[in-house]
Amino acid sequence: MPVPEAQYLSPIWRDDLFKGRVVFVTGGAGTICSMQTRALVRLGADACIIGRNVEKTEAAAKDIATVRPGAKVIGIGGCDVRKVESLKEAAEQCAKELGGLDFVIAGAAGNFIVSMEGMSSNAFKAVMDIDVLGTFNTIKATMPFLLKSSDARIMYVSATFHYTGMPMQGHVAAAKASVDSLMASVALEYGPRGVTSNVIAPGAIADTEGAARLISTDEASLKHHSKSIPTGRLGTVKDIADATVYLFSSAGSHVNGHVLVVDGGAWRRQGGVSMGGDDLKYPDFLLPDGVEPKVKL
């Protein structure tokens, strides 16, 4: 079912803003990345979205293509970002079928709730492999094509956990810190060759799996969390899509090596104090039943 445009794109952007551009998106069938792609396609771009699930990826591509008559959107499923050869084949297919590659969104990611004490080495490695190795592989696979573009941009979807630390997200915080670092290296190494490299760091985004896991699906808990955000609300997929349009537009052409946080200022208050509702307080939810916090004098 088509998504109403007002849910993923502000009306301020010019039609055909990205006419003739091609965007390559890992994790492109996901809630956030699919809306980023949808906005770019609506404004004239063609797209290639990558995912592990064949059926989901192909279905998302067909749906995204409906936002603009004549849009070309390829869905390549069965692609594992942890395997660089898989990504290289996808990038080659994208360039061959769509005529090139101008923009990249590295959005494939993994996440689950687990404490440091309860996390295994394999669990930690799984997130690092998808987020960090997957991002590196995306850079390696797409950069040869980006270097041929007259207006090359690469963007990474990160997070804000590593700015302050976040309980139950030690693995993700480590991974996203690495993604931010890769972004900076690409900005320095490839900026002189015409490729800009930036990060978008979303906060809690309404109606996403991430918000449901980290906050709650309970209305009272979501309201409680929203009050802790300086702007007074959760983010939306449109907030992230609009930020993406800005960075890929000519208005963002001199933005390079930057982390654009889109969270209403929430990261200034986050960490242990911002998770859950009134019934989930830091550090109580981290302690075994009956155990009191140790107070050092």
mmCIF file of C-alpha atoms in Angstrom:
data_model
loop_
_atom_site.group_PDB
_atom_site.id
_atom_site.type_symbol
_atom_site.label_atom_id
_atom_site.label_comp_id
_atom_site.label_asym_id
_atom_site.label_seq_id
_atom_site.Cartn_x
_atom_site.Cartn_y
_atom_site.Cartn_z
ATOM 1 C CA MET A 1 0.000 0.000 0.000
ATOM 2 C CA PRO A 2 1.497 3.375 -1.013
ATOM 3 C CA VAL A 3 2.867 5.551 1.809
ATOM 4 C CA PRO A 4 1.413 9.102 1.877
ATOM 5 C CA GLU A 5 4.100 11.557 0.831
ATOM 6 C CA ALA A 6 3.561 13.694 3.936
ATOM 7 C CA GLN A 7 4.890 10.804 6.030
ATOM 8 C CA TYR A 8 8.326 10.714 4.415
ATOM 9 C CA LEU A 9 9.050 14.056 2.735
ATOM 10 C CA SER A 10 8.548 17.749 3.492
ATOM 11 C CA PRO A 11 6.949 19.865 0.745
ATOM 12 C CA ILE A 12 9.887 22.293 0.579
ATOM 13 C CA TRP A 13 11.986 20.220 -1.840
ATOM 14 C CA ARG A 14 12.018 20.799 -5.595
ATOM 15 C CA ASP A 15 10.749 18.097 -7.953
ATOM 16 C CA ASP A 16 13.513 16.493 -10.040
ATOM 17 C CA LEU A 17 16.123 17.643 -7.509
ATOM 18 C CA PHE A 18 17.988 14.362 -8.045
ATOM 19 C CA LYS A 19 17.071 13.709 -11.676
ATOM 20 C CA GLY A 20 19.707 11.489 -13.286
ATOM 21 C CA ARG A 21 21.214 10.391 -9.957
ATOM 22 C CA VAL A 22 21.473 6.798 -8.751
ATOM 23 C CA VAL A 23 21.501 5.810 -5.078
ATOM 24 C CA PHE A 24 22.743 2.475 -3.678
ATOM 25 C CA VAL A 25 21.318 1.601 -0.248
ATOM 26 C CA THR A 26 22.276 -1.245 2.074
ATOM 27 C CA GLY A 27 19.489 -2.149 4.484
ATOM 28 C CA GLY A 28 17.209 -0.482 1.958
ATOM 29 C CA ALA A 29 14.115 -2.445 2.934
ATOM 30 C CA GLY A 30 14.350 -1.302 6.558
ATOM 31 C CA THR A 31 11.950 1.196 8.089
ATOM 32 C CA ILE A 32 14.316 4.176 8.029
ATOM 33 C CA CYS A 33 16.425 3.415 4.963
ATOM 34 C CA SER A 34 13.412 2.622 2.813
ATOM 35 C CA MET A 35 12.004 6.077 3.587
ATOM 36 C CA GLN A 36 15.322 7.745 2.815
ATOM 37 C CA THR A 37 15.294 5.945 -0.518
ATOM 38 C CA ARG A 38 11.639 6.757 -1.111
ATOM 39 C CA ALA A 39 12.314 10.477 -0.665
ATOM 40 C CA LEU A 40 15.260 10.449 -3.075
ATOM 41 C CA VAL A 41 13.306 8.509 -5.708
ATOM 42 C CA ARG A 42 10.330 10.836 -5.348
ATOM 43 C CA LEU A 43 12.709 13.721 -6.120
ATOM 44 C CA GLY A 44 14.058 12.140 -9.295
ATOM 45 C CA ALA A 45 16.681 9.556 -8.368
ATOM 46 C CA ASP A 46 16.743 5.911 -9.391
ATOM 47 C CA ALA A 47 17.733 3.414 -6.730
ATOM 48 C CA CYS A 48 19.170 0.028 -5.914
ATOM 49 C CA ILE A 49 18.316 -1.344 -2.466
ATOM 50 C CA ILE A 50 20.242 -4.210 -0.910
ATOM 51 C CA GLY A 51 19.095 -6.717 1.690
ATOM 52 C CA ARG A 52 19.505 -10.282 2.913
ATOM 53 C CA ASN A 53 15.837 -11.210 2.590
ATOM 54 C CA VAL A 54 15.031 -11.653 -1.096
ATOM 55 C CA GLU A 55 11.251 -11.396 -0.900
ATOM 56 C CA LYS A 56 11.241 -8.395 1.456
ATOM 57 C CA THR A 57 13.854 -6.504 -0.557
ATOM 58 C CA GLU A 58 12.190 -7.059 -3.913
ATOM 59 C CA ALA A 59 8.771 -6.108 -2.508
ATOM 60 C CA ALA A 60 10.174 -2.914 -0.990
ATOM 61 C CA ALA A 61 11.786 -1.961 -4.316
ATOM 62 C CA LYS A 62 8.485 -2.371 -6.170
ATOM 63 C CA ASP A 63 6.683 -0.275 -3.574
ATOM 64 C CA ILE A 64 9.272 2.512 -3.600
ATOM 65 C CA ALA A 65 9.113 2.701 -7.402
ATOM 66 C CA THR A 66 5.451 3.759 -7.198
ATOM 67 C CA VAL A 67 6.306 7.209 -5.801
ATOM 68 C CA ARG A 68 7.268 8.595 -9.216
ATOM 69 C CA PRO A 69 6.166 7.622 -12.732
ATOM 70 C CA GLY A 70 9.116 6.162 -14.623
ATOM 71 C CA ALA A 71 11.212 5.528 -11.517
ATOM 72 C CA LYS A 72 13.631 2.619 -11.663
ATOM 73 C CA VAL A 73 14.206 0.816 -8.379
ATOM 74 C CA ILE A 74 16.095 -2.488 -8.213
ATOM 75 C CA GLY A 75 15.840 -4.775 -5.200
ATOM 76 C CA ILE A 76 18.789 -7.122 -4.737
ATOM 77 C CA GLY A 77 18.098 -9.666 -2.026
ATOM 78 C CA GLY A 78 20.372 -12.401 -0.774
ATOM 79 C CA CYS A 79 23.216 -9.904 -0.380
ATOM 80 C CA ASP A 80 25.319 -10.159 2.798
ATOM 81 C CA VAL A 81 27.224 -6.966 3.665
ATOM 82 C CA ARG A 82 29.716 -9.052 5.625
ATOM 83 C CA LYS A 83 30.933 -10.484 2.310
ATOM 84 C CA VAL A 84 32.602 -7.886 0.123
ATOM 85 C CA GLU A 85 32.269 -9.961 -3.049
ATOM 86 C CA SER A 86 28.504 -10.059 -2.565
ATOM 87 C CA LEU A 87 28.433 -6.262 -2.342
ATOM 88 C CA LYS A 88 30.743 -5.841 -5.325
ATOM 89 C CA GLU A 89 28.404 -7.933 -7.457
ATOM 90 C CA ALA A 90 25.443 -5.835 -6.301
ATOM 91 C CA ALA A 91 27.247 -2.564 -7.047
ATOM 92 C CA GLU A 92 28.200 -3.809 -10.501
ATOM 93 C CA GLN A 93 24.602 -4.811 -11.200
ATOM 94 C CA CYS A 94 23.378 -1.427 -10.002
ATOM 95 C CA ALA A 95 25.804 0.471 -12.243
ATOM 96 C CA LYS A 96 25.060 -1.756 -15.222
ATOM 97 C CA GLU A 97 21.263 -1.532 -14.973
ATOM 98 C CA LEU A 98 20.937 2.084 -13.839
ATOM 99 C CA GLY A 99 23.889 3.634 -15.630
ATOM 100 C CA GLY A 100 26.171 4.470 -12.735
ATOM 101 C CA LEU A 101 26.246 5.163 -9.031
ATOM 102 C CA ASP A 102 26.250 8.626 -7.415
ATOM 103 C CA PHE A 103 24.975 8.280 -3.852
ATOM 104 C CA VAL A 104 25.460 5.568 -1.240
ATOM 105 C CA ILE A 105 23.609 5.027 2.029
ATOM 106 C CA ALA A 106 25.266 2.459 4.300
ATOM 107 C CA GLY A 107 22.311 1.527 6.455
ATOM 108 C CA ALA A 108 22.590 -2.208 7.144
ATOM 109 C CA ALA A 109 22.791 -2.774 10.904
ATOM 110 C CA GLY A 110 22.146 -5.233 13.702
ATOM 111 C CA ASN A 111 20.855 -4.639 17.216
ATOM 112 C CA PHE A 112 19.398 -6.409 20.235
ATOM 113 C CA ILE A 113 19.093 -5.624 23.926
ATOM 114 C CA VAL A 114 21.741 -7.238 26.104
ATOM 115 C CA SER A 115 23.899 -6.291 29.078
ATOM 116 C CA MET A 116 27.682 -6.454 28.971
ATOM 117 C CA GLU A 117 27.496 -9.267 31.537
ATOM 118 C CA GLY A 118 25.028 -11.247 29.466
ATOM 119 C CA MET A 119 26.638 -10.671 26.072
ATOM 120 C CA SER A 120 28.747 -13.395 24.496
ATOM 121 C CA SER A 121 31.772 -12.734 22.311
ATOM 122 C CA ASN A 122 29.844 -14.105 19.353
ATOM 123 C CA ALA A 123 26.963 -11.720 19.989
ATOM 124 C CA PHE A 124 29.357 -8.763 20.130
ATOM 125 C CA LYS A 125 31.100 -9.951 16.970
ATOM 126 C CA ALA A 126 27.800 -10.342 15.116
ATOM 127 C CA VAL A 127 26.978 -6.636 15.480
ATOM 128 C CA MET A 128 30.539 -5.540 14.725
ATOM 129 C CA ASP A 129 30.552 -7.691 11.582
ATOM 130 C CA ILE A 130 27.303 -6.259 10.231
ATOM 131 C CA ASP A 131 27.795 -2.625 11.228
ATOM 132 C CA VAL A 132 31.549 -2.111 10.955
ATOM 133 C CA LEU A 133 32.795 -4.731 8.502
ATOM 134 C CA GLY A 134 29.599 -4.242 6.493
ATOM 135 C CA THR A 135 30.208 -0.500 6.291
ATOM 136 C CA PHE A 136 33.847 -1.003 5.286
ATOM 137 C CA ASN A 137 32.791 -3.500 2.618
ATOM 138 C CA THR A 138 30.170 -1.069 1.322
ATOM 139 C CA ILE A 139 32.844 1.598 0.953
ATOM 140 C CA LYS A 140 35.184 -0.806 -0.842
ATOM 141 C CA ALA A 141 32.481 -2.081 -3.196
ATOM 142 C CA THR A 142 30.990 1.260 -4.194
ATOM 143 C CA MET A 143 33.940 3.653 -4.179
ATOM 144 C CA PRO A 144 35.199 2.725 -7.680
ATOM 145 C CA PHE A 145 31.803 3.783 -9.039
ATOM 146 C CA LEU A 146 31.525 6.893 -6.857
ATOM 147 C CA LEU A 147 34.873 8.099 -8.166
ATOM 148 C CA LYS A 148 33.379 8.132 -11.668
ATOM 149 C CA SER A 149 30.473 10.362 -10.576
ATOM 150 C CA SER A 150 30.486 14.139 -10.939
ATOM 151 C CA ASP A 151 28.570 14.516 -7.652
ATOM 152 C CA ALA A 152 29.477 11.639 -5.342
ATOM 153 C CA ARG A 153 28.125 11.375 -1.801
ATOM 154 C CA ILE A 154 28.303 8.574 0.759
ATOM 155 C CA MET A 155 26.306 8.557 3.978
ATOM 156 C CA TYR A 156 26.216 6.195 6.946
ATOM 157 C CA VAL A 157 23.287 5.666 9.317
ATOM 158 C CA SER A 158 24.784 5.694 12.808
ATOM 159 C CA ALA A 159 23.395 6.321 16.319
ATOM 160 C CA THR A 160 24.118 8.449 19.390
ATOM 161 C CA PHE A 161 24.763 5.770 22.025
ATOM 162 C CA HIS A 162 28.545 6.158 21.980
ATOM 163 C CA TYR A 163 28.395 9.882 22.810
ATOM 164 C CA THR A 164 27.445 9.186 26.410
ATOM 165 C CA GLY A 165 27.263 5.416 26.799
ATOM 166 C CA MET A 166 24.012 3.476 26.948
ATOM 167 C CA PRO A 167 23.041 0.478 29.095
ATOM 168 C CA MET A 168 22.308 -2.680 27.137
ATOM 169 C CA GLN A 169 23.835 -1.175 23.988
ATOM 170 C CA GLY A 170 27.568 -1.602 24.532
ATOM 171 C CA HIS A 171 27.963 -3.627 21.331
ATOM 172 C CA VAL A 172 26.037 -1.137 19.202
ATOM 173 C CA ALA A 173 27.824 1.847 20.743
ATOM 174 C CA ALA A 174 31.192 0.306 19.885
ATOM 175 C CA ALA A 175 30.051 -0.452 16.349
ATOM 176 C CA LYS A 176 28.620 2.993 15.665
ATOM 177 C CA ALA A 177 31.728 4.703 17.043
ATOM 178 C CA SER A 178 33.675 2.720 14.468
ATOM 179 C CA VAL A 179 31.252 3.722 11.706
ATOM 180 C CA ASP A 180 31.742 7.386 12.604
ATOM 181 C CA SER A 181 35.499 6.881 12.456
ATOM 182 C CA LEU A 182 35.320 5.221 9.029
ATOM 183 C CA MET A 183 33.220 8.158 7.832
ATOM 184 C CA ALA A 184 35.943 10.599 8.889
ATOM 185 C CA SER A 185 38.692 8.627 7.165
ATOM 186 C CA VAL A 186 36.706 8.525 3.925
ATOM 187 C CA ALA A 187 36.050 12.272 4.162
ATOM 188 C CA LEU A 188 39.769 12.973 4.406
ATOM 189 C CA GLU A 189 40.981 10.434 1.848
ATOM 190 C CA TYR A 190 38.292 10.863 -0.787
ATOM 191 C CA GLY A 191 37.190 14.474 -0.298
ATOM 192 C CA PRO A 192 40.026 15.678 -2.563
ATOM 193 C CA ARG A 193 38.795 13.174 -5.166
ATOM 194 C CA GLY A 194 35.256 14.530 -5.172
ATOM 195 C CA VAL A 195 33.432 12.284 -2.669
ATOM 196 C CA THR A 196 31.795 13.711 0.453
ATOM 197 C CA SER A 197 31.313 11.440 3.463
ATOM 198 C CA ASN A 198 28.892 12.126 6.315
ATOM 199 C CA VAL A 199 26.890 10.431 9.054
ATOM 200 C CA ILE A 200 23.263 10.811 10.017
ATOM 201 C CA ALA A 201 22.690 9.781 13.628
ATOM 202 C CA PRO A 202 18.991 9.270 14.355
ATOM 203 C CA GLY A 203 17.581 9.311 17.849
ATOM 204 C CA ALA A 204 14.477 7.367 18.819
ATOM 205 C CA ILE A 205 12.240 7.219 15.734
ATOM 206 C CA ALA A 206 8.524 6.656 16.223
ATOM 207 C CA ASP A 207 6.932 3.460 14.918
ATOM 208 C CA THR A 208 10.221 1.639 14.412
ATOM 209 C CA GLU A 209 11.520 -1.609 15.855
ATOM 210 C CA GLY A 210 14.356 0.295 17.512
ATOM 211 C CA ALA A 211 12.012 2.530 19.492
ATOM 212 C CA ALA A 212 9.911 -0.456 20.492
ATOM 213 C CA ARG A 213 12.970 -2.313 21.779
ATOM 214 C CA LEU A 214 14.754 0.532 23.544
ATOM 215 C CA ILE A 215 11.780 2.412 24.952
ATOM 216 C CA SER A 216 8.491 0.560 24.817
ATOM 217 C CA THR A 217 5.338 0.112 22.782
ATOM 218 C CA ASP A 218 3.353 1.334 25.770
ATOM 219 C CA GLU A 219 1.814 4.758 25.169
ATOM 220 C CA ALA A 220 2.617 6.020 28.664
ATOM 221 C CA SER A 221 6.282 5.034 28.337
ATOM 222 C CA LEU A 222 6.568 6.704 24.938
ATOM 223 C CA LYS A 223 4.987 9.863 26.340
ATOM 224 C CA HIS A 224 7.412 9.788 29.272
ATOM 225 C CA HIS A 225 10.365 9.434 26.921
ATOM 226 C CA SER A 226 9.117 12.198 24.631
ATOM 227 C CA LYS A 227 9.069 14.613 27.583
ATOM 228 C CA SER A 228 12.783 13.944 28.129
ATOM 229 C CA ILE A 229 13.585 15.137 24.586
ATOM 230 C CA PRO A 230 14.221 18.909 24.352
ATOM 231 C CA THR A 231 11.901 19.236 21.341
ATOM 232 C CA GLY A 232 9.211 17.277 23.185
ATOM 233 C CA ARG A 233 8.646 14.470 20.689
ATOM 234 C CA LEU A 234 10.105 11.353 19.138
ATOM 235 C CA GLY A 235 11.707 11.641 15.727
ATOM 236 C CA THR A 236 9.964 10.547 12.535
ATOM 237 C CA VAL A 237 11.191 8.810 9.423
ATOM 238 C CA LYS A 238 10.491 12.087 7.606
ATOM 239 C CA ASP A 239 13.035 13.848 9.843
ATOM 240 C CA ILE A 240 15.714 11.416 8.683
ATOM 241 C CA ALA A 241 14.618 11.488 5.036
ATOM 242 C CA ASP A 242 14.655 15.296 4.969
ATOM 243 C CA ALA A 243 18.154 15.335 6.486
ATOM 244 C CA THR A 244 19.252 12.883 3.800
ATOM 245 C CA VAL A 245 17.837 15.058 1.031
ATOM 246 C CA TYR A 246 19.720 18.044 2.457
ATOM 247 C CA LEU A 247 23.065 16.252 2.598
ATOM 248 C CA PHE A 248 22.704 14.851 -0.926
ATOM 249 C CA SER A 249 21.461 18.134 -2.415
ATOM 250 C CA SER A 250 23.609 20.995 -3.670
ATOM 251 C CA ALA A 251 22.918 22.742 -0.337
ATOM 252 C CA GLY A 252 25.045 20.051 1.356
ATOM 253 C CA SER A 253 27.870 19.987 -1.163
ATOM 254 C CA HIS A 254 30.409 21.544 1.245
ATOM 255 C CA VAL A 255 29.400 19.391 4.219
ATOM 256 C CA ASN A 256 32.054 16.700 4.610
ATOM 257 C CA GLY A 257 33.260 14.654 7.569
ATOM 258 C CA HIS A 258 30.231 15.690 9.603
ATOM 259 C CA VAL A 259 27.951 13.832 12.013
ATOM 260 C CA LEU A 260 24.432 15.199 11.664
ATOM 261 C CA VAL A 261 22.469 14.241 14.770
ATOM 262 C CA VAL A 262 18.709 14.162 14.203
ATOM 263 C CA ASP A 263 17.222 13.536 17.641
ATOM 264 C CA GLY A 264 15.808 16.808 18.950
ATOM 265 C CA GLY A 265 18.767 17.239 21.310
ATOM 266 C CA ALA A 266 18.006 14.009 23.182
ATOM 267 C CA TRP A 267 21.611 12.813 23.203
ATOM 268 C CA ARG A 268 22.466 15.678 25.548
ATOM 269 C CA ARG A 269 20.339 13.965 28.193
ATOM 270 C CA GLN A 270 20.636 10.285 27.349
ATOM 271 C CA GLY A 271 22.490 7.391 28.914
ATOM 272 C CA GLY A 272 20.906 5.586 31.825
ATOM 273 C CA VAL A 273 18.344 8.296 32.605
ATOM 274 C CA SER A 274 16.363 8.188 29.371
ATOM 275 C CA MET A 275 15.325 4.549 28.916
ATOM 276 C CA GLY A 276 11.830 3.273 29.533
ATOM 277 C CA GLY A 277 8.889 4.722 31.475
ATOM 278 C CA ASP A 278 8.158 5.613 35.093
ATOM 279 C CA ASP A 279 8.432 1.953 36.089
ATOM 280 C CA LEU A 280 11.938 1.539 34.598
ATOM 281 C CA LYS A 281 14.527 3.637 36.387
ATOM 282 C CA TYR A 282 18.312 3.648 36.211
ATOM 283 C CA PRO A 283 20.122 1.801 37.749
ATOM 284 C CA ASP A 284 17.348 -0.357 39.243
ATOM 285 C CA PHE A 285 16.680 -2.290 36.033
ATOM 286 C CA LEU A 286 20.335 -3.318 35.861
ATOM 287 C CA LEU A 287 20.527 -4.785 39.365
ATOM 288 C CA PRO A 288 19.388 -8.266 40.469
ATOM 289 C CA ASP A 289 16.291 -8.321 42.678
ATOM 290 C CA GLY A 290 17.070 -7.242 46.210
ATOM 291 C CA VAL A 291 20.502 -5.815 45.380
ATOM 292 C CA GLU A 292 21.080 -2.177 46.257
ATOM 293 C CA PRO A 293 23.524 0.076 44.383
ATOM 294 C CA LYS A 294 26.959 0.288 46.004
ATOM 295 C CA VAL A 295 27.654 3.786 47.203
ATOM 296 C CA LYS A 296 31.276 4.860 47.456
ATOM 297 C CA LEU A 297 32.055 7.518 50.069
#
